[in-house]
Amino acid sequence: MMKRIVSVWLPFLATDRLCRRIDAGRPDDSRPLATMTTGGTRRLLTVNRAAYLGGLRPGGTVADAQALIPDLQLARADPEADLALLEYLADSCLCYTPWSAVDDWTEGKQGGGLWLDITGCAHLQDGEDSLLRDLVSRCGRHGLVARAAVADTPGAAWAWTRFGDSGSPCLPVGADRRILAALPLAALRLLPSTVEGLNRLGLKSIGDLEALPRAGLAARFGPAVAVRLDQMRGRQDEPISPQRPPERHQTHLRFAEPIARSEDIAAAVHQMLASLCQELGRQRLGVRRLQLVAFRLDATRQRLGIGTSQPNRDPRHLFRLLVESLAALDAGFGIDMLRLSATNVAPLQTEQAAFAAVSQGGEGEQNGQSLGHLCDSLGNRLGFDRIYRFALRQSHLPERLVRRLPPFPASSAPGGESAPEGRRPLRLFIRPEAVEAVAPLPDAPPLLFRWRRRIHRVAHAEGPERLSAEWWREGGLDRDYYCVEDVAGCRFWLYREGAYGGETIPRWFLHGIFP
């Protein structure tokens, strides 16, 4: 299949964006607008159509421009906002093809552009002519002036968009070389200095350049001229990196008229969820992360996302999770397209429902899944990192005995661990607190200890229970634990770290309190 590339050119991108912002989506082409640089001599960076027809050109000084057009409106250039708008447009073009990108070659040209690889996709829009008309119309609804053309290579599409016949935007497959040979040298995406040097030699068109030997051109102007010629003719490949990796599992819904009512948005989301879950079911996959993107009329978009604690493809449950997030969706002037993507999936095999669940009308199955649904609801509200279950670890130290694990899947729980024998307090401190203790030598329990400026006299004690750290942990000292009760009836769990007569002085700590 022959590759087909669409090049979109927005010649007045910055000023169209400024005009759209001023007029709240109702641009007025009759008002001259321009953006300017800051610092030093202020110069025009971009102009709109009205300013261009008035004689203004990018690169001119602001003083000369104001003298020529007194009512010229000026604004500071904002390249980041222009790039954000191009990225939004590239993302919006995913309804035509999964392979869209921003055209980052703007040397010597104002405005911006897009790439679309529509190979094998044009028939979904009733042909290339219909796709280009819809694409230009979509840009026009956003208040943007756009031109588009399609050809076999990115270089040919770029050249025909800017210098070709606007009445015939679709170059046929394997177009005649003479069609592109008549275009000026600027259509090759060369630097302005290179184009000016070639013009001084009497070379005006691409055909004049192709008639010359390559060695002489490369020696004088470098290899860029030959590379651009080969890219245009398809003799050298020019890959296009997509704006974002296309999601493998996604669905979108476009509306003939923009929608804003919450009921309409919810109905559209329910419809897309059913289609997405059906696709995932055929591939035996479940959703772990779901993202909804709303494309609004003012060229902005809003993203909403939910997660699940375990793979799930139940559209009713996923819809209940999304409904809670839809309350935060701002439709603005209206939403013209919704896209639902499963950004993270995991294998999910089909399970046979139990007989009790079938006989009870599904109640048993619902009760069996209630824990997963609860974890999903709490995780989307509080964060999945705050939901966990406890599992035993093979360690004798109390602070290392239990670890936190995700609530699902249950198969990841370690097996074979058992709780240690002996009494353990229900309240265990995160870090043992140092105490001052008085105890007979060498291993007798303490007679009294001071904790938080209060002296506790011991009336009864049990122990010691010696606990040691893992052999591979260096520097760990043995601990002798005692269960003690003071004269007031309060019970504590104390331990002595180290032994008398060793290299270090023993220290006493309080690790927990019994109820």
Short mmCIF file of C-alpha atoms in Angstrom, two decimals:
data_model
loop_
_atom_site.label_atom_id
_atom_site.label_comp_id
_atom_site.label_asym_id
_atom_site.label_seq_id
_atom_site.Cartn_x
_atom_site.Cartn_y
_atom_site.Cartn_z
CA MET A 1 0.00 0.00 0.00
CA MET A 2 1.35 3.40 -1.00
CA LYS A 3 1.90 5.75 1.93
CA ARG A 4 -0.26 8.88 1.99
CA ILE A 5 0.74 11.89 4.11
CA VAL A 6 -1.33 15.00 4.91
CA SER A 7 0.40 18.29 5.65
CA VAL A 8 -1.64 20.99 7.42
CA TRP A 9 -0.44 24.60 7.40
CA LEU A 10 -1.78 27.26 9.76
CA PRO A 11 -0.12 30.44 8.45
CA PHE A 12 -1.57 32.79 11.07
CA LEU A 13 -1.49 30.45 14.07
CA ALA A 14 -0.38 32.92 16.78
CA THR A 15 -2.62 35.80 15.69
CA ASP A 16 -5.59 33.51 15.09
CA ARG A 17 -5.16 32.19 18.62
CA LEU A 18 -4.99 35.75 19.97
CA CYS A 19 -8.05 36.83 17.98
CA ARG A 20 -10.01 33.79 19.12
CA ARG A 21 -9.16 34.54 22.74
CA ILE A 22 -10.22 38.20 22.43
CA ASP A 23 -13.48 37.44 20.65
CA ALA A 24 -14.34 34.32 22.69
CA GLY A 25 -14.41 32.03 19.69
CA ARG A 26 -15.72 34.55 17.12
CA PRO A 27 -12.60 35.73 15.22
CA ASP A 28 -12.71 38.85 13.07
CA ASP A 29 -10.30 38.70 10.12
CA SER A 30 -10.76 42.39 9.37
CA ARG A 31 -8.91 43.49 12.51
CA PRO A 32 -5.10 43.77 12.01
CA LEU A 33 -3.23 41.83 14.69
CA ALA A 34 0.44 41.04 15.20
CA THR A 35 2.72 39.50 17.79
CA MET A 36 6.07 41.02 18.63
CA THR A 37 9.37 40.11 20.24
CA THR A 38 10.49 41.61 23.54
CA GLY A 39 13.84 43.13 24.47
CA GLY A 40 15.97 45.42 22.34
CA THR A 41 14.39 46.54 19.08
CA ARG A 42 10.85 45.24 19.03
CA ARG A 43 10.05 43.43 15.80
CA LEU A 44 7.01 41.70 14.36
CA LEU A 45 7.09 37.97 14.75
CA THR A 46 3.72 37.00 13.22
CA VAL A 47 0.89 38.93 11.52
CA ASN A 48 -2.66 37.97 10.63
CA ARG A 49 -4.27 38.18 7.21
CA ALA A 50 -5.57 41.72 7.64
CA ALA A 51 -2.15 43.00 8.70
CA TYR A 52 -0.49 41.08 5.87
CA LEU A 53 -2.81 42.65 3.30
CA GLY A 54 -2.02 46.02 4.89
CA GLY A 55 1.64 45.64 4.00
CA LEU A 56 3.10 44.25 7.23
CA ARG A 57 5.60 41.41 7.15
CA PRO A 58 7.27 39.35 9.91
CA GLY A 59 10.61 40.83 10.85
CA GLY A 60 9.64 44.47 10.47
CA THR A 61 9.98 46.89 13.35
CA VAL A 62 7.01 47.73 15.54
CA ALA A 63 7.53 51.46 15.00
CA ASP A 64 7.25 51.13 11.22
CA ALA A 65 4.22 48.85 11.57
CA GLN A 66 2.35 51.33 13.78
CA ALA A 67 3.16 54.14 11.38
CA LEU A 68 1.73 52.10 8.51
CA ILE A 69 -1.35 50.83 10.39
CA PRO A 70 -2.17 53.08 13.38
CA ASP A 71 -4.94 50.81 14.73
CA LEU A 72 -2.69 47.72 14.74
CA GLN A 73 -3.18 45.59 17.86
CA LEU A 74 0.03 44.12 19.28
CA ALA A 75 0.66 41.32 21.76
CA ARG A 76 3.73 39.63 23.08
CA ALA A 77 4.66 36.38 21.40
CA ASP A 78 3.88 33.23 23.36
CA PRO A 79 5.59 30.25 21.66
CA GLU A 80 4.56 27.86 24.45
CA ALA A 81 0.88 28.65 23.93
CA ASP A 82 1.27 28.20 20.17
CA LEU A 83 2.90 24.80 20.68
CA ALA A 84 0.17 23.78 23.14
CA LEU A 85 -2.48 24.66 20.54
CA LEU A 86 -0.67 22.62 17.87
CA GLU A 87 -0.44 19.66 20.24
CA TYR A 88 -4.15 19.96 20.95
CA LEU A 89 -4.92 20.00 17.21
CA ALA A 90 -2.66 16.98 16.64
CA ASP A 91 -4.50 15.16 19.40
CA SER A 92 -7.85 16.15 17.87
CA CYS A 93 -6.79 14.69 14.52
CA LEU A 94 -6.68 11.22 16.07
CA CYS A 95 -10.27 10.92 14.86
CA TYR A 96 -8.84 10.74 11.31
CA THR A 97 -5.74 8.61 11.91
CA PRO A 98 -3.84 7.15 14.88
CA TRP A 99 -0.62 8.73 13.54
CA SER A 100 -0.55 12.52 13.92
CA ALA A 101 2.30 14.85 14.90
CA VAL A 102 3.32 18.49 15.13
CA ASP A 103 5.36 19.84 12.22
CA ASP A 104 8.33 21.38 14.02
CA TRP A 105 9.99 22.84 10.90
CA THR A 106 9.19 26.56 11.10
CA GLU A 107 12.56 28.04 10.14
CA GLY A 108 11.95 31.20 8.17
CA LYS A 109 8.17 30.75 8.24
CA GLN A 110 5.52 32.04 10.57
CA GLY A 111 2.64 29.91 11.73
CA GLY A 112 2.77 26.17 12.35
CA GLY A 113 1.78 22.87 10.88
CA LEU A 114 0.73 19.26 11.43
CA TRP A 115 1.52 15.87 9.94
CA LEU A 116 -1.09 13.16 9.46
CA ASP A 117 -0.29 9.69 8.14
CA ILE A 118 -3.62 8.63 6.64
CA THR A 119 -2.39 5.48 4.94
CA GLY A 120 -5.36 3.11 4.87
CA CYS A 121 -7.62 5.57 6.72
CA ALA A 122 -9.05 7.83 4.00
CA HIS A 123 -11.91 5.47 3.12
CA LEU A 124 -13.34 5.95 6.62
CA GLN A 125 -13.99 9.60 5.72
CA ASP A 126 -15.37 8.91 2.20
CA GLY A 127 -12.05 9.62 0.52
CA GLU A 128 -9.15 12.03 0.76
CA ASP A 129 -11.07 15.06 -0.56
CA SER A 130 -13.77 14.64 2.07
CA LEU A 131 -11.18 14.17 4.83
CA LEU A 132 -9.33 17.37 3.91
CA ARG A 133 -12.56 19.38 3.70
CA ASP A 134 -13.64 18.18 7.11
CA LEU A 135 -10.18 18.87 8.55
CA VAL A 136 -10.05 22.45 7.24
CA SER A 137 -13.64 23.02 8.37
CA ARG A 138 -12.79 21.79 11.87
CA CYS A 139 -9.90 24.26 12.07
CA GLY A 140 -12.20 27.01 10.81
CA ARG A 141 -14.68 26.33 13.60
CA HIS A 142 -11.84 27.01 16.04
CA GLY A 143 -11.15 30.35 14.34
CA LEU A 144 -8.00 29.12 12.57
CA VAL A 145 -7.05 29.67 8.93
CA ALA A 146 -5.73 26.37 7.55
CA ARG A 147 -4.61 24.80 4.30
CA ALA A 148 -4.07 21.08 3.79
CA ALA A 149 -2.77 18.80 1.06
CA VAL A 150 -2.03 15.10 0.69
CA ALA A 151 0.80 13.41 -1.22
CA ASP A 152 2.96 10.28 -1.21
CA THR A 153 5.77 11.78 0.91
CA PRO A 154 5.91 14.35 3.73
CA GLY A 155 8.12 16.61 1.63
CA ALA A 156 5.72 16.64 -1.32
CA ALA A 157 2.70 17.23 0.93
CA TRP A 158 4.49 20.09 2.74
CA ALA A 159 5.46 21.74 -0.56
CA TRP A 160 2.04 21.38 -2.18
CA THR A 161 0.24 22.74 0.90
CA ARG A 162 2.19 26.00 0.86
CA PHE A 163 3.04 26.52 -2.82
CA GLY A 164 0.68 24.28 -4.78
CA ASP A 165 -2.78 24.75 -6.27
CA SER A 166 -5.25 25.16 -3.39
CA GLY A 167 -8.07 24.04 -5.70
CA SER A 168 -6.47 20.59 -6.12
CA PRO A 169 -5.12 19.67 -2.69
CA CYS A 170 -4.83 15.93 -3.37
CA LEU A 171 -1.81 14.93 -5.44
CA PRO A 172 -2.49 11.59 -7.17
CA VAL A 173 -0.53 8.50 -6.24
CA GLY A 174 2.79 8.56 -8.10
CA ALA A 175 2.27 12.18 -9.20
CA ASP A 176 4.12 13.41 -12.28
CA ARG A 177 7.54 14.85 -11.44
CA ARG A 178 6.71 17.94 -13.51
CA ILE A 179 3.97 18.95 -11.05
CA LEU A 180 6.45 19.48 -8.23
CA ALA A 181 9.31 20.63 -10.47
CA ALA A 182 7.57 23.94 -11.10
CA LEU A 183 7.44 24.87 -7.39
CA PRO A 184 9.95 27.40 -5.99
CA LEU A 185 13.01 26.34 -4.03
CA ALA A 186 11.45 27.45 -0.74
CA ALA A 187 9.16 24.41 -1.06
CA LEU A 188 12.11 22.15 -0.19
CA ARG A 189 12.22 23.34 3.45
CA LEU A 190 15.68 24.85 3.04
CA LEU A 191 17.10 27.64 5.16
CA PRO A 192 16.41 31.16 3.82
CA SER A 193 20.15 31.74 3.39
CA THR A 194 20.43 28.60 1.25
CA VAL A 195 17.46 29.62 -0.91
CA GLU A 196 18.93 33.09 -1.38
CA GLY A 197 22.30 31.64 -2.44
CA LEU A 198 20.65 29.34 -4.99
CA ASN A 199 18.59 32.21 -6.39
CA ARG A 200 21.77 34.25 -6.95
CA LEU A 201 22.98 31.41 -9.16
CA GLY A 202 19.85 31.70 -11.28
CA LEU A 203 18.11 28.64 -9.80
CA LYS A 204 14.46 29.50 -9.20
CA SER A 205 12.53 26.21 -9.18
CA ILE A 206 12.94 22.62 -8.05
CA GLY A 207 13.29 21.51 -11.67
CA ASP A 208 16.29 23.82 -12.15
CA LEU A 209 17.94 22.28 -9.11
CA GLU A 210 17.38 18.66 -10.16
CA ALA A 211 19.19 19.24 -13.45
CA LEU A 212 22.49 20.00 -11.64
CA PRO A 213 25.03 17.40 -10.45
CA ARG A 214 24.77 16.51 -6.76
CA ALA A 215 28.49 16.74 -6.01
CA GLY A 216 28.73 20.43 -6.86
CA LEU A 217 25.65 21.33 -4.82
CA ALA A 218 26.88 19.38 -1.79
CA ALA A 219 30.32 21.03 -1.97
CA ARG A 220 28.85 24.54 -1.96
CA PHE A 221 25.61 24.28 0.02
CA GLY A 222 26.07 21.11 2.08
CA PRO A 223 24.17 17.81 2.00
CA ALA A 224 20.80 19.33 3.03
CA VAL A 225 19.80 20.20 -0.55
CA ALA A 226 20.22 16.64 -1.85
CA VAL A 227 18.54 15.19 1.24
CA ARG A 228 15.45 17.37 0.81
CA LEU A 229 15.21 16.48 -2.87
CA ASP A 230 15.40 12.75 -2.11
CA GLN A 231 12.83 13.06 0.67
CA MET A 232 10.38 14.83 -1.62
CA ARG A 233 10.79 12.24 -4.38
CA GLY A 234 10.56 9.31 -1.95
CA ARG A 235 14.11 8.11 -2.55
CA GLN A 236 14.93 8.67 1.14
CA ASP A 237 12.56 7.82 3.96
CA GLU A 238 11.41 10.59 6.30
CA PRO A 239 9.81 9.08 9.41
CA ILE A 240 7.13 10.96 11.34
CA SER A 241 7.11 10.50 15.10
CA PRO A 242 3.55 10.54 16.44
CA GLN A 243 2.49 13.23 18.89
CA ARG A 244 1.76 10.59 21.50
CA PRO A 245 1.89 6.80 21.39
CA PRO A 246 -1.50 5.69 20.07
CA GLU A 247 -3.56 3.77 22.58
CA ARG A 248 -4.24 0.24 21.48
CA HIS A 249 -7.61 0.11 23.22
CA GLN A 250 -9.68 3.21 22.70
CA THR A 251 -12.94 4.42 21.23
CA HIS A 252 -14.20 7.86 20.34
CA LEU A 253 -17.56 9.43 19.66
CA ARG A 254 -18.09 12.55 17.55
CA PHE A 255 -21.26 14.61 17.72
CA ALA A 256 -23.04 16.36 14.89
CA GLU A 257 -23.87 19.18 17.31
CA PRO A 258 -21.88 20.07 20.46
CA ILE A 259 -23.28 18.70 23.70
CA ALA A 260 -23.12 20.24 27.17
CA ARG A 261 -25.87 18.57 29.26
CA SER A 262 -24.60 16.12 31.87
CA GLU A 263 -27.25 13.58 30.84
CA ASP A 264 -26.00 13.58 27.23
CA ILE A 265 -22.37 13.20 28.33
CA ALA A 266 -23.27 10.32 30.64
CA ALA A 267 -25.21 8.55 27.88
CA ALA A 268 -22.26 8.91 25.48
CA VAL A 269 -19.82 7.57 28.07
CA HIS A 270 -22.10 4.59 28.77
CA GLN A 271 -22.23 3.79 25.06
CA MET A 272 -18.44 4.00 24.65
CA LEU A 273 -17.85 1.87 27.75
CA ALA A 274 -20.00 -0.93 26.37
CA SER A 275 -18.06 -0.88 23.10
CA LEU A 276 -14.65 -0.76 24.82
CA CYS A 277 -15.45 -3.58 27.25
CA GLN A 278 -16.72 -5.73 24.39
CA GLU A 279 -13.41 -5.24 22.56
CA LEU A 280 -11.41 -6.07 25.69
CA GLY A 281 -13.52 -9.18 26.25
CA ARG A 282 -12.54 -10.55 22.84
CA GLN A 283 -8.88 -10.13 23.79
CA ARG A 284 -9.35 -11.44 27.37
CA LEU A 285 -8.15 -8.20 28.93
CA GLY A 286 -9.38 -6.03 31.78
CA VAL A 287 -9.06 -2.34 32.57
CA ARG A 288 -6.59 -1.14 35.20
CA ARG A 289 -6.59 2.53 34.16
CA LEU A 290 -9.27 4.36 32.16
CA GLN A 291 -9.00 7.87 30.71
CA LEU A 292 -11.75 10.07 29.27
CA VAL A 293 -10.79 13.11 27.15
CA ALA A 294 -13.37 15.76 26.26
CA PHE A 295 -12.58 17.96 23.23
CA ARG A 296 -14.31 21.32 23.59
CA LEU A 297 -15.22 23.96 21.03
CA ASP A 298 -12.75 26.53 22.38
CA ALA A 299 -9.82 24.30 21.34
CA THR A 300 -9.24 23.07 24.89
CA ARG A 301 -9.59 19.62 26.34
CA GLN A 302 -10.16 18.11 29.75
CA ARG A 303 -8.98 14.73 30.96
CA LEU A 304 -10.61 12.52 33.56
CA GLY A 305 -9.18 9.25 34.78
CA ILE A 306 -10.09 6.36 37.06
CA GLY A 307 -8.26 3.26 38.20
CA THR A 308 -9.21 -0.20 39.40
CA SER A 309 -7.59 -2.37 42.06
CA GLN A 310 -7.72 -5.42 39.78
CA PRO A 311 -8.51 -5.97 36.07
CA ASN A 312 -12.16 -5.28 35.34
CA ARG A 313 -14.32 -5.06 32.24
CA ASP A 314 -17.76 -4.72 33.77
CA PRO A 315 -19.23 -1.63 32.03
CA ARG A 316 -21.73 -1.02 34.83
CA HIS A 317 -19.06 -0.92 37.52
CA LEU A 318 -16.71 1.23 35.41
CA PHE A 319 -19.56 3.61 34.64
CA ARG A 320 -20.30 4.02 38.35
CA LEU A 321 -16.67 4.99 38.91
CA LEU A 322 -16.66 7.45 36.01
CA VAL A 323 -19.92 9.09 37.06
CA GLU A 324 -18.24 10.39 40.21
CA SER A 325 -15.58 12.12 38.06
CA LEU A 326 -18.02 13.45 35.46
CA ALA A 327 -19.30 15.97 38.00
CA ALA A 328 -15.99 17.82 37.61
CA LEU A 329 -16.24 17.95 33.80
CA ASP A 330 -16.69 21.48 32.45
CA ALA A 331 -18.30 21.43 29.00
CA GLY A 332 -17.48 25.10 28.31
CA PHE A 333 -19.03 26.20 25.01
CA GLY A 334 -19.79 22.57 24.21
CA ILE A 335 -18.09 19.24 23.58
CA ASP A 336 -17.76 18.03 20.00
CA MET A 337 -15.88 14.77 20.64
CA LEU A 338 -15.21 12.31 23.48
CA ARG A 339 -12.41 9.75 23.54
CA LEU A 340 -12.26 6.84 25.99
CA SER A 341 -8.96 4.97 26.32
CA ALA A 342 -7.82 2.01 28.38
CA THR A 343 -4.32 3.29 29.14
CA ASN A 344 -3.43 0.32 31.32
CA VAL A 345 -4.79 -3.19 30.81
CA ALA A 346 -4.03 -6.61 32.26
CA PRO A 347 -5.05 -10.19 31.42
CA LEU A 348 -8.50 -11.15 32.66
CA GLN A 349 -9.82 -14.60 31.95
CA THR A 350 -13.52 -15.33 31.75
CA GLU A 351 -14.75 -17.02 34.93
CA GLN A 352 -17.71 -19.33 35.31
CA ALA A 353 -20.25 -17.93 37.77
CA ALA A 354 -21.12 -20.13 40.73
CA PHE A 355 -24.42 -22.01 40.71
CA ALA A 356 -25.57 -20.11 43.81
CA ALA A 357 -25.00 -16.82 42.03
CA VAL A 358 -27.05 -17.94 39.02
CA SER A 359 -29.88 -19.32 41.13
CA GLN A 360 -30.07 -16.14 43.23
CA GLY A 361 -30.19 -13.85 40.26
CA GLY A 362 -26.56 -12.78 40.50
CA GLU A 363 -26.58 -11.75 44.16
CA GLY A 364 -23.84 -14.19 45.10
CA GLU A 365 -21.62 -12.95 42.33
CA GLN A 366 -22.26 -9.36 43.37
CA ASN A 367 -21.37 -10.15 46.99
CA GLY A 368 -18.16 -11.84 45.86
CA GLN A 369 -17.12 -8.74 43.93
CA SER A 370 -18.16 -6.22 46.57
CA LEU A 371 -14.66 -6.01 48.06
CA GLY A 372 -13.13 -5.18 44.69
CA HIS A 373 -15.80 -2.57 43.97
CA LEU A 374 -15.26 -1.01 47.40
CA CYS A 375 -11.51 -0.81 46.83
CA ASP A 376 -12.09 0.82 43.43
CA SER A 377 -14.41 3.47 44.88
CA LEU A 378 -12.09 4.27 47.80
CA GLY A 379 -9.00 4.21 45.58
CA ASN A 380 -10.37 6.77 43.12
CA ARG A 381 -11.37 9.06 45.99
CA LEU A 382 -8.42 8.68 48.37
CA GLY A 383 -5.70 7.19 46.18
CA PHE A 384 -4.82 3.55 45.59
CA ASP A 385 -1.57 3.97 47.53
CA ARG A 386 -3.66 4.39 50.71
CA ILE A 387 -5.45 1.04 50.38
CA TYR A 388 -3.49 -2.02 51.37
CA ARG A 389 -3.63 -5.34 53.20
CA PHE A 390 -1.23 -6.79 55.72
CA ALA A 391 0.92 -9.87 55.19
CA LEU A 392 3.42 -11.60 57.46
CA ARG A 393 7.12 -11.46 56.75
CA GLN A 394 9.76 -13.96 57.81
CA SER A 395 11.38 -11.84 60.50
CA HIS A 396 11.56 -11.95 64.30
CA LEU A 397 11.78 -8.19 64.78
CA PRO A 398 8.29 -6.78 65.48
CA GLU A 399 8.71 -3.69 63.28
CA ARG A 400 9.61 -5.92 60.31
CA LEU A 401 7.14 -8.72 60.92
CA VAL A 402 4.26 -7.21 58.89
CA ARG A 403 4.41 -5.61 55.46
CA ARG A 404 1.86 -3.75 53.36
CA LEU A 405 0.66 -5.13 50.04
CA PRO A 406 -1.94 -3.98 47.49
CA PRO A 407 -5.40 -5.35 48.22
CA PHE A 408 -5.36 -7.32 44.96
CA PRO A 409 -4.42 -9.75 43.59
CA ALA A 410 -4.71 -12.10 46.51
CA SER A 411 -2.44 -14.60 44.77
CA SER A 412 0.55 -12.36 45.55
CA ALA A 413 0.19 -13.03 49.30
CA PRO A 414 3.18 -14.97 50.61
CA GLY A 415 2.50 -18.43 51.93
CA GLY A 416 3.98 -20.37 54.83
CA GLU A 417 4.44 -17.47 57.27
CA SER A 418 2.84 -17.78 60.67
CA ALA A 419 2.43 -15.38 63.56
CA PRO A 420 5.16 -15.63 66.22
CA GLU A 421 4.43 -17.32 69.50
CA GLY A 422 4.24 -15.24 72.66
CA ARG A 423 2.31 -12.24 73.85
CA ARG A 424 2.29 -9.18 71.60
CA PRO A 425 0.72 -5.77 72.37
CA LEU A 426 -2.10 -4.47 70.20
CA ARG A 427 -0.54 -1.01 70.12
CA LEU A 428 2.98 -1.05 68.71
CA PHE A 429 4.98 2.16 68.34
CA ILE A 430 6.31 3.03 64.89
CA ARG A 431 9.71 3.65 66.49
CA PRO A 432 10.61 2.27 69.93
CA GLU A 433 10.94 5.06 72.50
CA ALA A 434 14.00 5.18 74.74
CA VAL A 435 13.40 4.87 78.51
CA GLU A 436 15.59 4.98 81.60
CA ALA A 437 15.37 1.69 83.55
CA VAL A 438 16.78 0.26 86.75
CA ALA A 439 17.28 -3.53 86.64
CA PRO A 440 19.42 -6.06 88.56
CA LEU A 441 22.26 -7.70 86.68
CA PRO A 442 22.54 -9.57 84.43
CA ASP A 443 19.14 -10.55 82.93
CA ALA A 444 16.53 -9.61 85.53
CA PRO A 445 13.48 -7.54 84.50
CA PRO A 446 13.45 -3.84 85.39
CA LEU A 447 12.35 -2.69 88.84
CA LEU A 448 11.27 0.75 87.61
CA PHE A 449 11.60 2.87 84.45
CA ARG A 450 11.09 6.51 83.45
CA TRP A 451 9.01 7.16 80.31
CA ARG A 452 7.90 10.60 79.19
CA ARG A 453 9.01 12.21 82.46
CA ARG A 454 6.97 9.77 84.53
CA ILE A 455 8.32 7.01 86.76
CA HIS A 456 6.62 3.61 86.61
CA ARG A 457 7.33 1.09 89.37
CA VAL A 458 7.08 -2.51 88.17
CA ALA A 459 4.81 -4.80 90.20
CA HIS A 460 4.91 -7.87 87.95
CA ALA A 461 7.09 -8.94 84.99
CA GLU A 462 7.39 -11.85 82.53
CA GLY A 463 10.42 -12.68 80.42
CA PRO A 464 12.87 -12.41 78.92
CA GLU A 465 12.05 -13.36 75.30
CA ARG A 466 15.19 -12.99 73.19
CA LEU A 467 14.71 -11.80 69.58
CA SER A 468 17.53 -11.45 67.05
CA ALA A 469 17.76 -9.69 63.69
CA GLU A 470 18.38 -11.55 60.43
CA TRP A 471 21.91 -12.91 60.08
CA TRP A 472 22.53 -10.90 56.91
CA ARG A 473 21.86 -7.57 58.66
CA GLU A 474 25.08 -6.22 60.07
CA GLY A 475 25.20 -4.38 63.38
CA GLY A 476 21.94 -5.83 64.75
CA LEU A 477 21.99 -6.47 68.52
CA ASP A 478 19.96 -9.06 70.38
CA ARG A 479 16.86 -7.84 72.19
CA ASP A 480 15.46 -9.19 75.48
CA TYR A 481 11.71 -8.39 75.71
CA TYR A 482 9.76 -8.19 78.99
CA CYS A 483 6.02 -7.87 79.63
CA VAL A 484 5.78 -5.68 82.73
CA GLU A 485 2.88 -4.29 84.78
CA ASP A 486 3.26 -1.24 87.03
CA VAL A 487 1.59 -0.62 90.38
CA ALA A 488 -1.23 1.29 88.62
CA GLY A 489 -2.16 -1.77 86.50
CA CYS A 490 -0.75 -0.48 83.17
CA ARG A 491 1.05 -3.09 81.10
CA PHE A 492 4.04 -2.38 78.84
CA TRP A 493 6.32 -4.21 76.45
CA LEU A 494 9.95 -3.28 77.18
CA TYR A 495 13.18 -4.59 75.77
CA ARG A 496 16.86 -4.30 76.51
CA GLU A 497 19.15 -3.93 73.50
CA GLY A 498 22.53 -5.50 74.06
CA ALA A 499 23.92 -7.42 77.06
CA TYR A 500 25.89 -6.34 80.08
CA GLY A 501 29.59 -6.95 79.77
CA GLY A 502 29.60 -6.50 75.99
CA GLU A 503 31.27 -3.90 73.78
CA THR A 504 28.30 -1.50 73.98
CA ILE A 505 26.30 -0.25 76.95
CA PRO A 506 22.81 -1.82 77.02
CA ARG A 507 19.86 0.50 76.41
CA TRP A 508 16.19 0.12 77.31
CA PHE A 509 13.26 0.88 74.99
CA LEU A 510 9.46 0.83 75.20
CA HIS A 511 8.02 -0.86 72.10
CA GLY A 512 4.32 -1.25 72.81
CA ILE A 513 1.44 -1.00 75.26
CA PHE A 514 -1.03 -3.73 76.19
CA PRO A 515 -4.74 -2.81 76.46
#
